[in-house]
PDB file of C-alpha atoms in Angstrom:
ATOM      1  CA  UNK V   1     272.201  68.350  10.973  1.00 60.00           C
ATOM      2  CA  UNK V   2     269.399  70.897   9.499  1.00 72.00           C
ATOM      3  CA  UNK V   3     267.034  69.738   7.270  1.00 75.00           C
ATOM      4  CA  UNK V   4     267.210  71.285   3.829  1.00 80.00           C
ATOM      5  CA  UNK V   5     264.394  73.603   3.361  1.00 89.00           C
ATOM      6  CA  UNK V   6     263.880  72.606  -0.183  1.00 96.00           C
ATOM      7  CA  UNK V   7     262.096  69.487  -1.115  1.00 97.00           C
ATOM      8  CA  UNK V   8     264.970  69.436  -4.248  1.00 98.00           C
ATOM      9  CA  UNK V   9     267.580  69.554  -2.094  1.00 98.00           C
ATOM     10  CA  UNK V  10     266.042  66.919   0.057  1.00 98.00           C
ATOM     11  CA  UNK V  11     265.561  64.283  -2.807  1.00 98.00           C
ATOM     12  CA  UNK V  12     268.481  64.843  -3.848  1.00 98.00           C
ATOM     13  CA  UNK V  13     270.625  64.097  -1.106  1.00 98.00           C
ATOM     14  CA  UNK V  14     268.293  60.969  -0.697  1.00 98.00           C
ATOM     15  CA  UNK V  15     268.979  59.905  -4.462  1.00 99.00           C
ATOM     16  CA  UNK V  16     272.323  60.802  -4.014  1.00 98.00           C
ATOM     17  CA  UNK V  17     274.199  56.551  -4.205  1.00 98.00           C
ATOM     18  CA  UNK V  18     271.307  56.567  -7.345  1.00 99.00           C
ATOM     19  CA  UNK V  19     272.891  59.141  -9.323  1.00 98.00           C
ATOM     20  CA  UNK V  20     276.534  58.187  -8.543  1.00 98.00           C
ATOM     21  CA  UNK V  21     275.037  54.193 -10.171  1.00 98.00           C
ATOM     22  CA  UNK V  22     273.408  56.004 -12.933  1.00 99.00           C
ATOM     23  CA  UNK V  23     276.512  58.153 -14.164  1.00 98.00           C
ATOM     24  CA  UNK V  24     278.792  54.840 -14.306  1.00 98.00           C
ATOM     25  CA  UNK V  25     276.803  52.882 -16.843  1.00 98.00           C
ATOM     26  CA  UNK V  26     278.576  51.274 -19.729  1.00 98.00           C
ATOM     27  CA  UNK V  27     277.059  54.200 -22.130  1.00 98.00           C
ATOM     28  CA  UNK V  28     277.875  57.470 -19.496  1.00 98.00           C
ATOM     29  CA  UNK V  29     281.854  55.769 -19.455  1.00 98.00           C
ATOM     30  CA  UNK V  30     282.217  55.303 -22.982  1.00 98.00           C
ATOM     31  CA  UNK V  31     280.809  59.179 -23.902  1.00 97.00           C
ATOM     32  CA  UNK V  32     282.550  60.401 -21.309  1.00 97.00           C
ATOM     33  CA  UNK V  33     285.926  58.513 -21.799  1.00 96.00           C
ATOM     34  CA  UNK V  34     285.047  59.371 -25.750  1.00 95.00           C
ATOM     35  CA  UNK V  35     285.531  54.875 -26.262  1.00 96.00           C
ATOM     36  CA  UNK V  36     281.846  54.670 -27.276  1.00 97.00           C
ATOM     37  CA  UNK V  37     281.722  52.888 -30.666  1.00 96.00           C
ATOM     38  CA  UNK V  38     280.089  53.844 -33.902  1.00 96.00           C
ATOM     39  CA  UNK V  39     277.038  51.277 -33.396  1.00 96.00           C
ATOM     40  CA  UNK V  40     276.606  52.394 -29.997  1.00 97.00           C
ATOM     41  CA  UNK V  41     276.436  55.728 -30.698  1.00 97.00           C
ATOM     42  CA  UNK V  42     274.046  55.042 -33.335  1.00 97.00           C
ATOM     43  CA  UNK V  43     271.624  53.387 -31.401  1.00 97.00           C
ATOM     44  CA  UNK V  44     271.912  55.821 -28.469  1.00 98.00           C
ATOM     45  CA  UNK V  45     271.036  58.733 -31.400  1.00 97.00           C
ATOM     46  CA  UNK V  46     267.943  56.988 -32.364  1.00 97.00           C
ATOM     47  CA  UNK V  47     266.908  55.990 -29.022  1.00 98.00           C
ATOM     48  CA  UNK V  48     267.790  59.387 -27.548  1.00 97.00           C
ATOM     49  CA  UNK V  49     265.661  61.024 -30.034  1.00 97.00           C
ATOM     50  CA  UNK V  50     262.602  59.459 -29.512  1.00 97.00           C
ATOM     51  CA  UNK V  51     262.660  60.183 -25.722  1.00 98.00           C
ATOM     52  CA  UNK V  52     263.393  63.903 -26.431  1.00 97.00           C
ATOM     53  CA  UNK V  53     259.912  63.918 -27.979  1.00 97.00           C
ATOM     54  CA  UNK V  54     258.395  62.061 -24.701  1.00 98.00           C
ATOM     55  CA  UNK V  55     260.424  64.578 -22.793  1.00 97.00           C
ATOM     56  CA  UNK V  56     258.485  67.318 -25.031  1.00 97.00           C
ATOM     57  CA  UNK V  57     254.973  66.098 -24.752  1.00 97.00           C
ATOM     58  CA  UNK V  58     255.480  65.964 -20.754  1.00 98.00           C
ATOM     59  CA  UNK V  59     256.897  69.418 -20.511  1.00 97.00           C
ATOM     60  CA  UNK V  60     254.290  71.074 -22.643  1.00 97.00           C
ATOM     61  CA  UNK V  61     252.033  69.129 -19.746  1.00 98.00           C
ATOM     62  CA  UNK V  62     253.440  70.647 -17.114  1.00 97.00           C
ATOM     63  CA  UNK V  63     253.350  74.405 -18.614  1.00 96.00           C
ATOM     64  CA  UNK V  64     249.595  73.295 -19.488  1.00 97.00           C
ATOM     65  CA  UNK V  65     248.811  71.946 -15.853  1.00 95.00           C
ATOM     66  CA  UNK V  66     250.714  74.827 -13.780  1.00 93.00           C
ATOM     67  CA  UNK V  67     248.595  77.653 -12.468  1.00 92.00           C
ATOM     68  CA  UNK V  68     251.851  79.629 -11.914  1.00 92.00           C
ATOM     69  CA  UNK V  69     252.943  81.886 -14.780  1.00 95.00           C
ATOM     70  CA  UNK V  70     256.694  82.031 -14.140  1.00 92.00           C
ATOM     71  CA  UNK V  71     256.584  78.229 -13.749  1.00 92.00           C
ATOM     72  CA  UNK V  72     254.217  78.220 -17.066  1.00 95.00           C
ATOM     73  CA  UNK V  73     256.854  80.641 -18.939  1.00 95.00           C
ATOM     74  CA  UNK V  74     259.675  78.016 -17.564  1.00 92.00           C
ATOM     75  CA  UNK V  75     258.514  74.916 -18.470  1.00 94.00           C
ATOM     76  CA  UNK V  76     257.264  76.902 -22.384  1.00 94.00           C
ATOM     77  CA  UNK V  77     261.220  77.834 -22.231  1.00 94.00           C
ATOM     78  CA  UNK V  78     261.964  74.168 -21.825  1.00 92.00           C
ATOM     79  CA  UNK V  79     259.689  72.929 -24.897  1.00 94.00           C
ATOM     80  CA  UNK V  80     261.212  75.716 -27.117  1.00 93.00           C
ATOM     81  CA  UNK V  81     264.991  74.430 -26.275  1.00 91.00           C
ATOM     82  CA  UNK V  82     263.482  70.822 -26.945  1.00 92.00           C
ATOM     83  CA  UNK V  83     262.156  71.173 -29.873  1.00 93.00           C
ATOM     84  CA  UNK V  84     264.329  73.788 -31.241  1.00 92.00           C
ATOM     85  CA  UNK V  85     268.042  73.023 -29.859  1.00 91.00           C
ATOM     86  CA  UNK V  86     267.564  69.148 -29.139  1.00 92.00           C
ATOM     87  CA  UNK V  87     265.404  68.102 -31.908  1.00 94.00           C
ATOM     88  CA  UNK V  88     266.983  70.435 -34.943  1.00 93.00           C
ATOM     89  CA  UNK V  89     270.490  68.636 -33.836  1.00 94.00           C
ATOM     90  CA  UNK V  90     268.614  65.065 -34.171  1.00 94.00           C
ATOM     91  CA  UNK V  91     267.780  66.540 -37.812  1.00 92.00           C
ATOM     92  CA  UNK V  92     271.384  67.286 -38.666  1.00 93.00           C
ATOM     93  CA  UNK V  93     273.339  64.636 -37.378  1.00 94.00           C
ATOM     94  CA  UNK V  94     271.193  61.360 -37.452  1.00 93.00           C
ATOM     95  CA  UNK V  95     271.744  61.149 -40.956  1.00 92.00           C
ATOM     96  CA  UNK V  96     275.501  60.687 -40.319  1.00 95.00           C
ATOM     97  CA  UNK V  97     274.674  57.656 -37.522  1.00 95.00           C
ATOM     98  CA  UNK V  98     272.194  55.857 -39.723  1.00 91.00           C
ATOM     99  CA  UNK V  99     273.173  52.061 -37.803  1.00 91.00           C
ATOM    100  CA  UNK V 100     272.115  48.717 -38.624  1.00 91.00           C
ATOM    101  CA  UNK V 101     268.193  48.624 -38.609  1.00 90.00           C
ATOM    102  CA  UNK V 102     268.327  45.255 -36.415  1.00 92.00           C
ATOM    103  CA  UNK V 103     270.251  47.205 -34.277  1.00 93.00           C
ATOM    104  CA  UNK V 104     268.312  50.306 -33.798  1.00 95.00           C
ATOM    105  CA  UNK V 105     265.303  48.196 -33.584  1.00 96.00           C
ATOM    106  CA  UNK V 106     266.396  45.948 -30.627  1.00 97.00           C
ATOM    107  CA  UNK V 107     267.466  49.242 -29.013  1.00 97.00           C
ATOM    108  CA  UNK V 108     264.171  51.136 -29.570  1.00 97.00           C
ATOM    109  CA  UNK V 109     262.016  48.323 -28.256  1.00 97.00           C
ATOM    110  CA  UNK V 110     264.320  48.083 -25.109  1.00 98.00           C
ATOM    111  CA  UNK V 111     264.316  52.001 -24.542  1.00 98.00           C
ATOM    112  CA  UNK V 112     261.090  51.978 -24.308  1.00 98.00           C
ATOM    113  CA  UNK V 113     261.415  51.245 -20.422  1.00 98.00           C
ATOM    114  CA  UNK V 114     262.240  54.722 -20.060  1.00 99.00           C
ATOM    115  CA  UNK V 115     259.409  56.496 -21.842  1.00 99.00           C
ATOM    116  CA  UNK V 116     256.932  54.044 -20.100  1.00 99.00           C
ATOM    117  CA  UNK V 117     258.322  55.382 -16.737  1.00 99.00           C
ATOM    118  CA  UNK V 118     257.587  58.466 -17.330  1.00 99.00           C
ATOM    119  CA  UNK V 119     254.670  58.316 -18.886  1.00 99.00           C
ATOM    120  CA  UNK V 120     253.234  55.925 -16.480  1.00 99.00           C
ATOM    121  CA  UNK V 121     253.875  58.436 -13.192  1.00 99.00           C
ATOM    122  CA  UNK V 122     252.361  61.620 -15.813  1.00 99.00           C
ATOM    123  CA  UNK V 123     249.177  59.620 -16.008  1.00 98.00           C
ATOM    124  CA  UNK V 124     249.242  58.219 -12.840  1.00 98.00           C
ATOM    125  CA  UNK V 125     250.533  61.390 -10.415  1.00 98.00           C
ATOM    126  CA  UNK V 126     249.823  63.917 -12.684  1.00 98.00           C
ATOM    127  CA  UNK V 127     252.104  66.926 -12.431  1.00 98.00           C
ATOM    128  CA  UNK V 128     254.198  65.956  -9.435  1.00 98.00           C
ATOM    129  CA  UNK V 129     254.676  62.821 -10.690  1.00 99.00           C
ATOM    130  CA  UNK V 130     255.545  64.395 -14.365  1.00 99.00           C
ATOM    131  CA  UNK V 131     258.160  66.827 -12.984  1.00 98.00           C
ATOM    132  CA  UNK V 132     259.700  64.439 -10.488  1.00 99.00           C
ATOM    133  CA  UNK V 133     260.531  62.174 -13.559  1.00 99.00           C
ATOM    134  CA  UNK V 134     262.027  64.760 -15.195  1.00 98.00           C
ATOM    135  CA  UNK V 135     263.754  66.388 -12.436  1.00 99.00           C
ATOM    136  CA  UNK V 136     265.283  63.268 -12.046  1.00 99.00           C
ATOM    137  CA  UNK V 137     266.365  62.562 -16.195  1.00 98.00           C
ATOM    138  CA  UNK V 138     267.458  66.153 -16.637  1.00 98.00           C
ATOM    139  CA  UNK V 139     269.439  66.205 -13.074  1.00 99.00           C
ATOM    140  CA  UNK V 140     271.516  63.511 -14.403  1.00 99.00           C
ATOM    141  CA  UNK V 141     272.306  64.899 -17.939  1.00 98.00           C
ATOM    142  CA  UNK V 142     273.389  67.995 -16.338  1.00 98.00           C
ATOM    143  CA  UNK V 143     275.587  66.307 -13.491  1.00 98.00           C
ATOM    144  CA  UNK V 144     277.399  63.793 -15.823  1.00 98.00           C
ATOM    145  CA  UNK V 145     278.030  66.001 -18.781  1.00 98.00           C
ATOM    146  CA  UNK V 146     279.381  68.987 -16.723  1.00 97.00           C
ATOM    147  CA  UNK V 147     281.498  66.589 -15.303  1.00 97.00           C
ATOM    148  CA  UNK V 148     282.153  64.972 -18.670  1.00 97.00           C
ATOM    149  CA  UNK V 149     282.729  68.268 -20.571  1.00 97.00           C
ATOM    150  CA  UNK V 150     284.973  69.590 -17.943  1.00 96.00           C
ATOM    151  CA  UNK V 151     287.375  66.131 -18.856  1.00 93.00           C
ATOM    152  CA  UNK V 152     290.561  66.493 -20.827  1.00 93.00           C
ATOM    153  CA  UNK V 153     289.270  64.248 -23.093  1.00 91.00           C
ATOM    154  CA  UNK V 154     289.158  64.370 -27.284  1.00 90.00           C
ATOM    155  CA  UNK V 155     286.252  62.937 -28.284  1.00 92.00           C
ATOM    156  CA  UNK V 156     284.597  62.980 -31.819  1.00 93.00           C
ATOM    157  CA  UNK V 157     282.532  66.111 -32.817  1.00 94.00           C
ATOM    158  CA  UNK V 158     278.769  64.954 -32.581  1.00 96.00           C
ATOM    159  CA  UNK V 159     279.397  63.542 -29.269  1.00 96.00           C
ATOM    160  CA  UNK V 160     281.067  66.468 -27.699  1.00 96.00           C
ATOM    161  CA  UNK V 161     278.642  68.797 -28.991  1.00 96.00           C
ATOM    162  CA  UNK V 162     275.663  66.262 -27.487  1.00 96.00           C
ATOM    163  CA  UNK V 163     277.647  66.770 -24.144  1.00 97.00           C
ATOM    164  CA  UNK V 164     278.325  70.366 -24.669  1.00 96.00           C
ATOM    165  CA  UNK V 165     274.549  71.117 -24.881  1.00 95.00           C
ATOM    166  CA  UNK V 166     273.394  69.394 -22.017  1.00 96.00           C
ATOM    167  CA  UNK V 167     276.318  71.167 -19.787  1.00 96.00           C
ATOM    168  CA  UNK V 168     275.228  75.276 -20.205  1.00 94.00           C
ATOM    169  CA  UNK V 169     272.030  76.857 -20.710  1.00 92.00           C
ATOM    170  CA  UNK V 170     269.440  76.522 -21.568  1.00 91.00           C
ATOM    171  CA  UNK V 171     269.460  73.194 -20.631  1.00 93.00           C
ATOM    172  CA  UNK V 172     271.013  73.523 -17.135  1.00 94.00           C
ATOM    173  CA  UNK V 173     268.481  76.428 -16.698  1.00 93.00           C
ATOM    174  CA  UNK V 174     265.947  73.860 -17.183  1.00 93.00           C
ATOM    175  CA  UNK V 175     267.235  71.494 -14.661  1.00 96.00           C
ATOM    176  CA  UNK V 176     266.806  74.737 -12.218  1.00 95.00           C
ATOM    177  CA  UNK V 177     263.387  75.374 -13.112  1.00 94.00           C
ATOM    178  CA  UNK V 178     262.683  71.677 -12.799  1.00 96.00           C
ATOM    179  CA  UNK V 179     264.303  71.805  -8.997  1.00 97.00           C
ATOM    180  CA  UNK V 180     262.055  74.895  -7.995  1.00 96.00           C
ATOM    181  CA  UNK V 181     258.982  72.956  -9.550  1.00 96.00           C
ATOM    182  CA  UNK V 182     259.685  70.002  -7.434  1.00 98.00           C
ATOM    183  CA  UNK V 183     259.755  72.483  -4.403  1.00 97.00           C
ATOM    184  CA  UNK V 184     256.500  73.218  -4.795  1.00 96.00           C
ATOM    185  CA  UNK V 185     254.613  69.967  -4.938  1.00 97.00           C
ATOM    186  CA  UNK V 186     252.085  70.357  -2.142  1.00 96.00           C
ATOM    187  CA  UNK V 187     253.010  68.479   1.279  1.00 96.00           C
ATOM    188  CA  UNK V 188     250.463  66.247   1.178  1.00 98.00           C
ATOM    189  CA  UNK V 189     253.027  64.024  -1.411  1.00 98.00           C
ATOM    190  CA  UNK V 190     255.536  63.146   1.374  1.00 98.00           C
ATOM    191  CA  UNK V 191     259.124  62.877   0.422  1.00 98.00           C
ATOM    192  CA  UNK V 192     260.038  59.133   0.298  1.00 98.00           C
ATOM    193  CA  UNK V 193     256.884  59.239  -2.434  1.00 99.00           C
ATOM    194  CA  UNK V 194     259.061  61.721  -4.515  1.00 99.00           C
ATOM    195  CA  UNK V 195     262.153  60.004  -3.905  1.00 99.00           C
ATOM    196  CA  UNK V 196     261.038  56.405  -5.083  1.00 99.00           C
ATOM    197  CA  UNK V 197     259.571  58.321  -8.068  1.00 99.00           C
ATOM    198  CA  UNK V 198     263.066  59.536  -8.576  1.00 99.00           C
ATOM    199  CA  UNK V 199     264.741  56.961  -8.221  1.00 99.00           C
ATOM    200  CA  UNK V 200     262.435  54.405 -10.152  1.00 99.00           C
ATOM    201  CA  UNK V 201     263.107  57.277 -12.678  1.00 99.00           C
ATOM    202  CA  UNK V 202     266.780  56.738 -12.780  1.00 99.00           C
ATOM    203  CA  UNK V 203     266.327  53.403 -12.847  1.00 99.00           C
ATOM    204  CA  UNK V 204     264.684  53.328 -15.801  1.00 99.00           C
ATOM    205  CA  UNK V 205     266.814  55.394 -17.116  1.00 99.00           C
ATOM    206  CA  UNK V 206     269.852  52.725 -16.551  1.00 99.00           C
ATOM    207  CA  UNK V 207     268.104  50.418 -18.360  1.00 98.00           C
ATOM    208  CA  UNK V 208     267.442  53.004 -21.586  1.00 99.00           C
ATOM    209  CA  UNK V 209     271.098  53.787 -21.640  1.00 99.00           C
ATOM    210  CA  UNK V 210     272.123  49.463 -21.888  1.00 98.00           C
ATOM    211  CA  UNK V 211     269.655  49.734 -24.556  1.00 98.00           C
ATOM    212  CA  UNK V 212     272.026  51.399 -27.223  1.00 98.00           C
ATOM    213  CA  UNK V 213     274.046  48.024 -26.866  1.00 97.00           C
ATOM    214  CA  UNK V 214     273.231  44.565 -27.542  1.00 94.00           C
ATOM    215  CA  UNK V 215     271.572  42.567 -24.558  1.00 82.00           C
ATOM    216  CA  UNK V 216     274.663  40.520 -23.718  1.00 70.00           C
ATOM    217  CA  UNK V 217     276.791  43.353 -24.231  1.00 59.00           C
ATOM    218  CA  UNK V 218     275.713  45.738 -20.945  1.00 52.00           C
ATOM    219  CA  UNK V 219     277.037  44.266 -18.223  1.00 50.00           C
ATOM    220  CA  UNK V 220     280.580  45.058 -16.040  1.00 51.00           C
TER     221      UNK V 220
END
């Protein structure tokens, strides 16, 4: 079998039983199957939103730390659809999920994992680090809300139009750019170091999504 040429492609395939785990939490069945409760869905909004800010400051990193001007332009693109897109949607619909504030609080405190992950390998690893982490977020929005928006399913308005968004561009342009970014981190960052970055990413990522339900309520 050939080796992939690209490092992407490469992680990928190696993250590949990850990603499958990662699109069958509790929360990715319920928004796909459209089951996912009012509380639930509340908690994710608030929890969700938050991260989209982390997601923002480590972008506008990465367009700071590249010395490549199309990746510079890409990663700019990125912060604009954050901010603009994501962020002005959080403005318009939280107001309609407002949730219990014992609820939201027990969920923000336990998201947290997610934004520390990231965070921690930005600091840490700098830009390959950064863009591994969200390589790996952003690949798994894209995968499970194609799939999920491609479903036969009726689900209530906000929540298709949170998968709808995170299924076409710009965002799955995004998730491109983010691919050709983790091509070129330099070879002297071997791939099982990427991988486990990915994968610790996802991970993490599990463990934001069981967040937007009570503790005892995430397993199964």
């Amino acid at each position: 079998m050939t080796t992939p040429s690209r490092r992407s492609v490469r992680v990928l395939a190696a993250s590949a039983d990850a990603l499958r785990a990662s699109a069958d939490v509790r929360f990715v069945r319920e928004a796909t199957d459209g089951s996912i409760d009012d509380d639930a869905f509340a908690a994710y909004l608030a929890i969700e939103e938050r991260f989209v800010r982390t997601a923002t400051r480590v972008t506008g990193y990465l367009a700071w730390a590249s010395d490549d001007w199309p990746a510079v332009a890409g990663h700019a693109r990125a912060v604009a659809g954050l901010v603009g897109q994501q962020l002005g949607w959080f403005r318009t619909v939280r107001s309609r999920w407002p949730g219990g504030p014992g609820r939201l609080a027990d969920a923000v405190a336990r998201s947290e994992v997610l934004a520390s992950q990231v965070l921690g390998l930005t600091s840490t690893h700098g830009a390959p680090g950064a863009v591994t982490a969200m390589f790996a977020a952003e690949t798994l929005y894209s995968e499970w809300c194609r799939r999920a928006a491609a479903a036969p399913v009726e689900r209530f308005t906000d929540l298709r139009a949170w998968i709808d968004m995170h299924a076409a561009p710009p965002f799955t342009a995004g998730v491109e750019e983010l691919a050709t970014a983790v091509d070129a981190i330099p070879d002297t960052i071997d791939d099982d170091t990427v991988t486990r970055w990915f994968r610790d990413t996802l991970a993490a990522e599990d463990a934001f999504h069981d967040a937007a339900y009570p503790a005892l309520e995430t397993t199964g």
